[in-house]
Amino acid sequence: MKLALLGAGRIGQVHAANIHLSPRAQLHAVVDVNPEAASALAQRYGAKASTDPKAVLNDPALAGVLVCTSTDTHVELILEAARRKLPVFCEKPIDLDLAKVDTCLQEVQRTGTPLIIGFNRRFDPHFRTLREGIRKGEVGDVEIVKITSRDPAPPSPAYVRTSGGIFRDMMIHDLDMARFLLGEEPVELFATGSCLVDPGIGQAGDIDTAMVVLKTQRGALCHIDNSRRAVYGYDQRIEVFGSKGMLQAANPVPTTVTRYTRDTVSVDKPYHFFLERYPEAYRAELDHFLDVIEKRAEPMVTGSDGRRSLILAEAAVQSLKLGRPVPVPG
Amino acid sequence: MKLALLGAGRIGQVHAANIHLSPRAQLHAVVDVNPEAASALAQRYGAKASTDPKAVLNDPALAGVLVCTSTDTHVELILEAARRKLPVFCEKPIDLDLAKVDTCLQEVQRTGTPLIIGFNRRFDPHFRTLREGIRKGEVGDVEIVKITSRDPAPPSPAYVRTSGGIFRDMMIHDLDMARFLLGEEPVELFATGSCLVDPGIGQAGDIDTAMVVLKTQRGALCHIDNSRRAVYGYDQRIEVFGSKGMLQAANPVPTTVTRYTRDTVSVDKPYHFFLERYPEAYRAELDHFLDVIEKRAEPMVTGSDGRRSLILAEAAVQSLKLGRPVPVPG
Amino acid sequence: MKLALLGAGRIGQVHAANIHLSPRAQLHAVVDVNPEAASALAQRYGAKASTDPKAVLNDPALAGVLVCTSTDTHVELILEAARRKLPVFCEKPIDLDLAKVDTCLQEVQRTGTPLIIGFNRRFDPHFRTLREGIRKGEVGDVEIVKITSRDPAPPSPAYVRTSGGIFRDMMIHDLDMARFLLGEEPVELFATGSCLVDPGIGQAGDIDTAMVVLKTQRGALCHIDNSRRAVYGYDQRIEVFGSKGMLQAANPVPTTVTRYTRDTVSVDKPYHFFLERYPEAYRAELDHFLDVIEKRAEPMVTGSDGRRSLILAEAAVQSLKLGRPVPVPG
Amino acid sequence: MKLALLGAGRIGQVHAANIHLSPRAQLHAVVDVNPEAASALAQRYGAKASTDPKAVLNDPALAGVLVCTSTDTHVELILEAARRKLPVFCEKPIDLDLAKVDTCLQEVQRTGTPLIIGFNRRFDPHFRTLREGIRKGEVGDVEIVKITSRDPAPPSPAYVRTSGGIFRDMMIHDLDMARFLLGEEPVELFATGSCLVDPGIGQAGDIDTAMVVLKTQRGALCHIDNSRRAVYGYDQRIEVFGSKGMLQAANPVPTTVTRYTRDTVSVDKPYHFFLERYPEAYRAELDHFLDVIEKRAEPMVTGSDGRRSLILAEAAVQSLKLGRPVPVPG
């Protein structure tokens, strides 16, 4: 399957490498607004480079397209693909504007274009095992979900200004994970937070330390905590508690080595950041996209999932602003 | 040091055993409204039995008194001790009514009677190590505290009806722990919860699954989750995250044994409940009381601590009722 | 039950404290060749002090005696107790000379005097759980036992010279544990070792790093490794492998706290040495002695157990000297 | 780099897949005595299939060859490659006959042909971290090495008969690892063992449960234990103890998930067998071979390493037969 990659940035490079490694796929073309970036990545894997996504998408040889560009171009590029009924994989979020997302998804649905959103953590083997355990009834009825998600170091205030803020940019992954694990939609959300890490983030109008509490119709509770800076590395843990037990996914670490000295007993730190933490997830995500292209699977992370997580992120923004819980729109 | 024990119930028996084991103290008298209960416990340790606390407290040989009776009698008994300037150890909560607590504490202060409140978890070696680590700067500025506290099985709805509810009866321990670890007073509190474990608890007007989010003036955040039923045992874990790192206290377990079979790799379950989980804490708590009696230490858990945790529990009740965060009275 | 303690040294003090804490026993007399040591310990617990064991043992009030003196006096003191049919608890080893041990045990048996040998590790809750698991069939047929036993710091060469060497002094505990877990007698033993820690130990004619391999009639194998110096603390671990699985007992640690920093993730070090590592074992050992005195239990660690472990230690000495495996006398 | 793969069996298939995934290499030809096996594997990766290794090795396009055939053909095929100065990767062991190995290695050396032996565990990230830690002085002087190595299920007695026995076939990996970690050659070896798993293995003249103790000139000790059947999976652990501390590598597991239920707290079992346990090692091993071909690295596991481990395996066979330790030939 020949694939086009739109966006040659950090996450685009991850997908390019995985496409290259896959015996099922081939990196056909790389598009980036920066021609050098496109060329450099294309050359590494023997693909064509371009700055013109439309021209590339016109190639009838293409089996699918991955949208890894900046968020404000996602909707336009998804629509270009939808016009050609070309299966699309799009990094999260679809857009920061819910109205634009709605319009886009209607068009995607109208054309019947397969669309997958890049919530990579759903493909992580540790978290999938939680989901599978819930499905098998290992915890009984889910009552409490707790998600810890902390980045190793804060982004620049400049980035924060355009990112949509911590809820739309960072916690959106956790909000999607909450839906994935709760098995029903949250109906109420309370968000709070502080600027404790970098005053520049506060000056940019955002917070860097956040907590959200979700509640479902049935009364299940979910707590998410985010920090933009965990000095010990990327911290991604989940706990699911229910009527019959509990499942926990801890941070995987590079090696199983324990070191004993006169002063301390130590083990490996968590991985540095998402590229080191989620390699299997990115590979599984691509495999799933290839399955969808080949019509061997229905999308596991749909446009609707992308939309629902955005709605939750919006609710968090609202709740933080109002200083009280808000109902989550249906 | 001769001590009087008021209340021969479950927790009174724990203290009686520890007094007996201490080379510094002697169980002088046991008082209970139930004369059989008083006699049985007194006899086991060679103490006098009585149903009349005032008569017992009049004994000039007494060095201190432990109040382990039902909550509604705490204030009266503390005041009896205060009248005699007899050092008091009182199980939490002081009372469910804040006005009564205030009056009581004023009298205690006026008479200069040493008073310690039985927040046993402050004396747990695992949690004390967290507190000590914070004090030494191991996590830098505290930014996030997470407290998990789940009982093995729910109390009867009848008990729930008189207990003051999950916040005053159960979470009050965690609210005290939050203050102990945050190092500053929470200024805002949000509480939510559900009745998921036993409908009878809902009919009694309470919830059995709860989450609370606290925020301090400086912006530090604390999350507490409670469940009245964790099928795998008593679940008491704490995590403190800050600018320089993180400290976690996991559940201690009876043995370090790991079992490998064809089907599974398993380790010990957590302890069943508080009596099994906190034996060292109860012993250390008594030792501290003896130190206070001997004027070798200032009370580490004061009447004011008892009052502040009750104020937080009240705020949680209010927040749950109003469905929004509430400011915590100063 | 009134008990006499012979020997006021380090381990004698452990037993004195536990006798004091036990509601069933009373420390009646302390005997030591050093009158100051006897007085100091006796005074702390309200016991009589003496330098004359015979006089003390003549007291008809005595229910039992604990022999915690230097090894070369054990046999004589056991025999004094046996003459009076006084139940004896004796620290390991009974003696370094097997012939003396045999004579002693014959006399003990002739008089019907209950005798327990102080292999404290059999009473450790972690290791007892292994034994119990084997008994329940959790590992099926035992095929491999691995015992790691390392002290924090080497004794002085002067001590080594009189101790009987690493096998009789240190590994004898592990040889007893091997018998406890294998469930049958070793028939062959191979010992090897080196002097790597302190050349003075080598000059004293001993080694400080040792390995022993045992084989039973059925073909089960056991490996023991000893070092006189583990800089990270007292290292006591056991693994039992069999046809249906494996049981492992790891080192217990003081707290469950994990520390995450920019540089490392660390947990508690093992306990420093046996006094810190085995407090429950010493208490359970005393309880068992009291049960034996009251005829509520048969001795769990008999004179014969003390003799068999000495035979294994002798075999290790022989094997090391000869540089080849030796048969274990029946 | 075009590579020829000789042998399309289980381990050959692992290498074929890794060659296919490597951006640096290409699977050019697959040779197997079974033409169907060669074709099936060749076809999967677009390579040529053949039953004639000589013809394939004559192809001037080849950059290297991997020998994954049955042990008795290794020497002949290495020599064919050496004649063509073609870099060779050969699975262990080189041969079961030391004289043949010597002759072969002399020829390899004479021709200057790069040769790597497939001791995959040296490339495992966990064990490499141990080696690196030793090199950095994290444990000081190495005093004790303990290697546990247990297969999930025994091979058939028929296989055992031709395998060379447990020491040459299975423990040879651990003997190589011992050399890798000890940092000096063992000078003495003691082997013992039993047939506990399958009587058929005993009838085939072999044992299925083994222990070996190695000693180096300096006096460092190493213990290896093997079992042909660990019901809980492939058990591969190593511990290195020294004057400044200890390093342990535990079994990695598929996920970090812990499951709590009413009855048990369980974690993942170890991986099933070597294919699941060592995927990174096989990839790193191939990468190293490619580096050697490109003259960017010297072989990390040489023919001499293959020879030394065979000498140790032979010594183990001798020791078991003689029932005593044997010196290891220099």
mmCIF file of C-alpha atoms in Angstrom, chain C residues 53-277:
data_model
loop_
_atom_site.group_PDB
_atom_site.id
_atom_site.type_symbol
_atom_site.label_atom_id
_atom_site.label_comp_id
_atom_site.label_asym_id
_atom_site.label_seq_id
_atom_site.Cartn_x
_atom_site.Cartn_y
_atom_site.Cartn_z
ATOM 1 C CA PRO C 53 24.213 -20.483 86.225
ATOM 2 C CA LYS C 54 23.949 -23.544 88.457
ATOM 3 C CA ALA C 55 22.596 -21.588 91.391
ATOM 4 C CA VAL C 56 20.074 -19.883 89.160
ATOM 5 C CA LEU C 57 18.951 -23.123 87.572
ATOM 6 C CA ASN C 58 18.317 -24.579 91.038
ATOM 7 C CA ASP C 59 15.460 -22.133 91.525
ATOM 8 C CA PRO C 60 12.323 -24.330 91.464
ATOM 9 C CA ALA C 61 10.278 -21.392 90.161
ATOM 10 C CA LEU C 62 11.941 -21.608 86.763
ATOM 11 C CA ALA C 63 9.913 -22.873 83.803
ATOM 12 C CA GLY C 64 12.697 -22.763 81.217
ATOM 13 C CA VAL C 65 16.138 -21.500 80.324
ATOM 14 C CA LEU C 66 17.627 -19.750 77.300
ATOM 15 C CA VAL C 67 21.274 -20.469 76.550
ATOM 16 C CA CYS C 68 22.811 -17.481 74.768
ATOM 17 C CA THR C 69 26.372 -17.746 76.026
ATOM 18 C CA SER C 70 29.497 -18.368 73.967
ATOM 19 C CA THR C 71 29.382 -21.560 71.919
ATOM 20 C CA ASP C 72 31.954 -23.448 73.986
ATOM 21 C CA THR C 73 29.685 -23.343 77.052
ATOM 22 C CA HIS C 74 26.480 -24.506 75.351
ATOM 23 C CA VAL C 75 26.863 -28.213 75.975
ATOM 24 C CA GLU C 76 27.681 -27.805 79.639
ATOM 25 C CA LEU C 77 24.715 -25.526 80.222
ATOM 26 C CA ILE C 78 22.335 -27.721 78.275
ATOM 27 C CA LEU C 79 23.437 -30.619 80.442
ATOM 28 C CA GLU C 80 22.858 -28.586 83.623
ATOM 29 C CA ALA C 81 19.326 -27.903 82.424
ATOM 30 C CA ALA C 82 18.816 -31.528 81.407
ATOM 31 C CA ARG C 83 19.840 -32.664 84.889
ATOM 32 C CA ARG C 84 16.957 -30.541 86.188
ATOM 33 C CA LYS C 85 14.623 -31.536 83.249
ATOM 34 C CA LEU C 86 14.306 -27.835 82.582
ATOM 35 C CA PRO C 87 13.174 -27.000 79.013
ATOM 36 C CA VAL C 88 16.072 -25.402 77.118
ATOM 37 C CA PHE C 89 16.281 -23.000 74.242
ATOM 38 C CA CYS C 90 19.876 -22.946 72.920
ATOM 39 C CA GLU C 91 21.367 -20.632 70.325
ATOM 40 C CA LYS C 92 23.099 -22.322 67.401
ATOM 41 C CA PRO C 93 25.459 -24.117 67.166
ATOM 42 C CA ILE C 94 25.168 -26.641 69.958
ATOM 43 C CA ASP C 95 28.941 -27.047 69.784
ATOM 44 C CA LEU C 96 31.645 -27.086 67.147
ATOM 45 C CA ASP C 97 32.587 -30.644 68.077
ATOM 46 C CA LEU C 98 30.235 -33.291 66.788
ATOM 47 C CA ALA C 99 31.226 -35.895 69.380
ATOM 48 C CA LYS C 100 30.363 -33.500 72.202
ATOM 49 C CA VAL C 101 27.063 -32.729 70.508
ATOM 50 C CA ASP C 102 26.219 -36.419 70.284
ATOM 51 C CA THR C 103 26.948 -37.026 73.947
ATOM 52 C CA CYS C 104 24.919 -33.993 74.904
ATOM 53 C CA LEU C 105 21.904 -34.937 72.833
ATOM 54 C CA GLN C 106 21.917 -38.486 74.214
ATOM 55 C CA GLU C 107 21.726 -37.085 77.721
ATOM 56 C CA VAL C 108 18.972 -34.648 76.705
ATOM 57 C CA GLN C 109 17.010 -37.489 75.203
ATOM 58 C CA ARG C 110 17.590 -39.795 78.184
ATOM 59 C CA THR C 111 16.171 -37.200 80.558
ATOM 60 C CA GLY C 112 13.321 -36.247 78.222
ATOM 61 C CA THR C 113 14.259 -32.575 78.462
ATOM 62 C CA PRO C 114 12.612 -30.450 75.766
ATOM 63 C CA LEU C 115 15.326 -28.737 73.674
ATOM 64 C CA ILE C 116 14.953 -26.138 70.931
ATOM 65 C CA ILE C 117 17.806 -24.837 68.786
ATOM 66 C CA GLY C 118 17.789 -21.162 67.797
ATOM 67 C CA PHE C 119 17.518 -21.359 64.032
ATOM 68 C CA ASN C 120 15.522 -18.161 64.035
ATOM 69 C CA ARG C 121 15.010 -18.049 60.274
ATOM 70 C CA ARG C 122 12.616 -20.989 60.412
ATOM 71 C CA PHE C 123 10.284 -18.612 62.258
ATOM 72 C CA ASP C 124 10.578 -15.761 59.747
ATOM 73 C CA PRO C 125 7.129 -15.122 58.217
ATOM 74 C CA HIS C 126 8.514 -14.874 54.669
ATOM 75 C CA PHE C 127 10.438 -18.144 54.828
ATOM 76 C CA ARG C 128 7.672 -19.929 56.728
ATOM 77 C CA THR C 129 5.368 -18.987 53.882
ATOM 78 C CA LEU C 130 7.771 -20.729 51.488
ATOM 79 C CA ARG C 131 7.762 -23.837 53.661
ATOM 80 C CA GLU C 132 3.994 -23.741 53.918
ATOM 81 C CA GLY C 133 3.702 -23.290 50.136
ATOM 82 C CA ILE C 134 5.894 -26.336 49.544
ATOM 83 C CA ARG C 135 3.810 -28.340 51.986
ATOM 84 C CA LYS C 136 0.637 -27.334 50.143
ATOM 85 C CA GLY C 137 2.166 -28.466 46.864
ATOM 86 C CA GLU C 138 2.406 -25.016 45.303
ATOM 87 C CA VAL C 139 5.700 -25.883 43.576
ATOM 88 C CA GLY C 140 5.053 -29.597 43.143
ATOM 89 C CA ASP C 141 8.196 -31.671 43.685
ATOM 90 C CA VAL C 142 11.059 -29.495 44.898
ATOM 91 C CA GLU C 143 13.887 -29.621 42.335
ATOM 92 C CA ILE C 144 16.033 -26.542 42.949
ATOM 93 C CA VAL C 145 16.496 -24.486 46.120
ATOM 94 C CA LYS C 146 18.634 -21.360 46.040
ATOM 95 C CA ILE C 147 19.626 -19.550 49.207
ATOM 96 C CA THR C 148 21.433 -16.224 49.222
ATOM 97 C CA SER C 149 22.823 -15.135 52.558
ATOM 98 C CA ARG C 150 25.215 -12.231 52.876
ATOM 99 C CA ASP C 151 26.223 -10.227 55.912
ATOM 100 C CA PRO C 152 26.676 -6.460 55.725
ATOM 101 C CA ALA C 153 30.258 -6.413 56.981
ATOM 102 C CA PRO C 154 32.891 -8.999 57.874
ATOM 103 C CA PRO C 155 33.683 -9.888 61.468
ATOM 104 C CA SER C 156 37.209 -9.315 62.749
ATOM 105 C CA PRO C 157 39.822 -11.951 61.896
ATOM 106 C CA ALA C 158 40.105 -12.523 65.651
ATOM 107 C CA TYR C 159 36.445 -13.522 65.798
ATOM 108 C CA VAL C 160 36.832 -15.654 62.708
ATOM 109 C CA ARG C 161 39.627 -17.614 64.383
ATOM 110 C CA THR C 162 37.314 -18.833 67.177
ATOM 111 C CA SER C 163 34.051 -18.979 65.267
ATOM 112 C CA GLY C 164 34.628 -22.310 63.584
ATOM 113 C CA GLY C 165 34.797 -20.605 60.189
ATOM 114 C CA ILE C 166 32.221 -19.423 57.669
ATOM 115 C CA PHE C 167 30.499 -22.794 57.314
ATOM 116 C CA ARG C 168 29.989 -23.522 61.044
ATOM 117 C CA ASP C 169 29.362 -19.937 62.033
ATOM 118 C CA MET C 170 27.432 -18.349 59.163
ATOM 119 C CA MET C 171 26.320 -20.865 56.563
ATOM 120 C CA ILE C 172 25.013 -23.234 59.238
ATOM 121 C CA HIS C 173 21.806 -21.148 59.185
ATOM 122 C CA ASP C 174 21.481 -21.700 55.448
ATOM 123 C CA LEU C 175 22.291 -25.401 55.740
ATOM 124 C CA ASP C 176 19.464 -25.708 58.252
ATOM 125 C CA MET C 177 17.191 -23.738 55.927
ATOM 126 C CA ALA C 178 18.132 -26.053 53.054
ATOM 127 C CA ARG C 179 17.031 -29.066 55.114
ATOM 128 C CA PHE C 180 13.866 -27.224 56.165
ATOM 129 C CA LEU C 181 12.903 -26.570 52.541
ATOM 130 C CA LEU C 182 14.240 -29.628 50.708
ATOM 131 C CA GLY C 183 12.180 -31.945 52.840
ATOM 132 C CA GLU C 184 14.834 -34.664 52.712
ATOM 133 C CA GLU C 185 18.446 -35.019 53.769
ATOM 134 C CA PRO C 186 21.285 -33.973 51.462
ATOM 135 C CA VAL C 187 23.498 -36.922 50.593
ATOM 136 C CA GLU C 188 26.307 -35.056 48.820
ATOM 137 C CA LEU C 189 27.865 -31.661 49.336
ATOM 138 C CA PHE C 190 30.353 -29.609 47.354
ATOM 139 C CA ALA C 191 31.875 -26.461 48.826
ATOM 140 C CA THR C 192 34.140 -23.887 47.314
ATOM 141 C CA GLY C 193 35.118 -20.368 48.205
ATOM 142 C CA SER C 194 37.623 -17.573 48.231
ATOM 143 C CA CYS C 195 39.004 -14.890 50.422
ATOM 144 C CA LEU C 196 38.004 -11.732 48.569
ATOM 145 C CA VAL C 197 36.791 -9.385 51.297
ATOM 146 C CA ASP C 198 39.485 -9.218 53.960
ATOM 147 C CA PRO C 199 42.962 -10.764 53.635
ATOM 148 C CA GLY C 200 43.015 -11.017 57.436
ATOM 149 C CA ILE C 201 40.259 -13.601 57.205
ATOM 150 C CA GLY C 202 42.425 -15.609 54.855
ATOM 151 C CA GLN C 203 45.334 -15.321 57.271
ATOM 152 C CA ALA C 204 43.007 -16.615 59.970
ATOM 153 C CA GLY C 205 42.572 -19.713 57.831
ATOM 154 C CA ASP C 206 39.060 -18.964 56.604
ATOM 155 C CA ILE C 207 37.281 -17.775 53.477
ATOM 156 C CA ASP C 208 34.775 -14.927 53.222
ATOM 157 C CA THR C 209 32.962 -15.778 49.995
ATOM 158 C CA ALA C 210 31.505 -19.241 49.659
ATOM 159 C CA MET C 211 29.305 -21.431 47.519
ATOM 160 C CA VAL C 212 27.880 -24.792 48.424
ATOM 161 C CA VAL C 213 25.914 -27.237 46.285
ATOM 162 C CA LEU C 214 23.831 -29.930 47.992
ATOM 163 C CA LYS C 215 22.193 -32.928 46.412
ATOM 164 C CA THR C 216 19.534 -35.152 47.929
ATOM 165 C CA GLN C 217 18.924 -38.850 47.338
ATOM 166 C CA ARG C 218 16.068 -38.015 44.994
ATOM 167 C CA GLY C 219 18.314 -35.671 43.003
ATOM 168 C CA ALA C 220 17.005 -32.302 44.196
ATOM 169 C CA LEU C 221 19.727 -29.648 44.105
ATOM 170 C CA CYS C 222 20.353 -26.774 46.473
ATOM 171 C CA HIS C 223 22.748 -23.883 46.058
ATOM 172 C CA ILE C 224 23.871 -21.564 48.838
ATOM 173 C CA ASP C 225 26.016 -18.491 48.403
ATOM 174 C CA ASN C 226 27.548 -16.526 51.270
ATOM 175 C CA SER C 227 29.508 -13.337 51.424
ATOM 176 C CA ARG C 228 30.768 -11.715 54.586
ATOM 177 C CA ARG C 229 30.268 -8.254 53.058
ATOM 178 C CA ALA C 230 27.280 -6.888 51.110
ATOM 179 C CA VAL C 231 27.653 -3.123 51.101
ATOM 180 C CA TYR C 232 23.917 -2.613 50.567
ATOM 181 C CA GLY C 233 22.919 -4.469 53.752
ATOM 182 C CA TYR C 234 21.841 -7.861 55.009
ATOM 183 C CA ASP C 235 20.847 -9.922 51.990
ATOM 184 C CA GLN C 236 18.654 -12.926 52.732
ATOM 185 C CA ARG C 237 16.719 -14.368 49.832
ATOM 186 C CA ILE C 238 15.390 -17.793 48.988
ATOM 187 C CA GLU C 239 14.000 -19.380 45.858
ATOM 188 C CA VAL C 240 12.297 -22.753 45.623
ATOM 189 C CA PHE C 241 11.695 -24.197 42.181
ATOM 190 C CA GLY C 242 9.764 -27.329 41.399
ATOM 191 C CA SER C 243 7.681 -29.279 38.964
ATOM 192 C CA LYS C 244 4.656 -27.002 39.335
ATOM 193 C CA GLY C 245 6.194 -23.582 39.838
ATOM 194 C CA MET C 246 8.433 -21.387 41.915
ATOM 195 C CA LEU C 247 8.273 -19.503 45.202
ATOM 196 C CA GLN C 248 10.602 -16.617 45.967
ATOM 197 C CA ALA C 249 11.093 -14.696 49.203
ATOM 198 C CA ALA C 250 12.731 -11.325 48.626
ATOM 199 C CA ASN C 251 14.342 -9.032 51.164
ATOM 200 C CA PRO C 252 11.746 -7.116 53.181
ATOM 201 C CA VAL C 253 12.471 -3.382 53.433
ATOM 202 C CA PRO C 254 11.592 -0.746 56.031
ATOM 203 C CA THR C 255 9.098 1.206 53.914
ATOM 204 C CA THR C 256 7.227 0.924 50.622
ATOM 205 C CA VAL C 257 8.388 4.374 49.558
ATOM 206 C CA THR C 258 9.734 4.952 46.034
ATOM 207 C CA ARG C 259 11.674 8.117 45.290
ATOM 208 C CA TYR C 260 11.735 9.623 41.792
ATOM 209 C CA THR C 261 14.219 12.352 40.992
ATOM 210 C CA ARG C 262 15.835 13.816 37.910
ATOM 211 C CA ASP C 263 18.593 11.224 38.230
ATOM 212 C CA THR C 264 17.169 8.079 39.692
ATOM 213 C CA VAL C 265 14.246 6.021 40.913
ATOM 214 C CA SER C 266 15.097 4.402 44.207
ATOM 215 C CA VAL C 267 13.576 2.244 46.898
ATOM 216 C CA ASP C 268 14.624 1.317 50.410
ATOM 217 C CA LYS C 269 17.749 -0.713 51.023
ATOM 218 C CA PRO C 270 17.429 -4.067 52.817
ATOM 219 C CA TYR C 271 17.638 -3.991 56.599
ATOM 220 C CA HIS C 272 21.103 -3.563 58.084
ATOM 221 C CA PHE C 273 21.550 -6.888 59.858
ATOM 222 C CA PHE C 274 19.781 -9.741 61.634
ATOM 223 C CA LEU C 275 18.445 -7.732 64.572
ATOM 224 C CA GLU C 276 16.584 -5.439 62.181
ATOM 225 C CA ARG C 277 15.703 -8.173 59.694
#
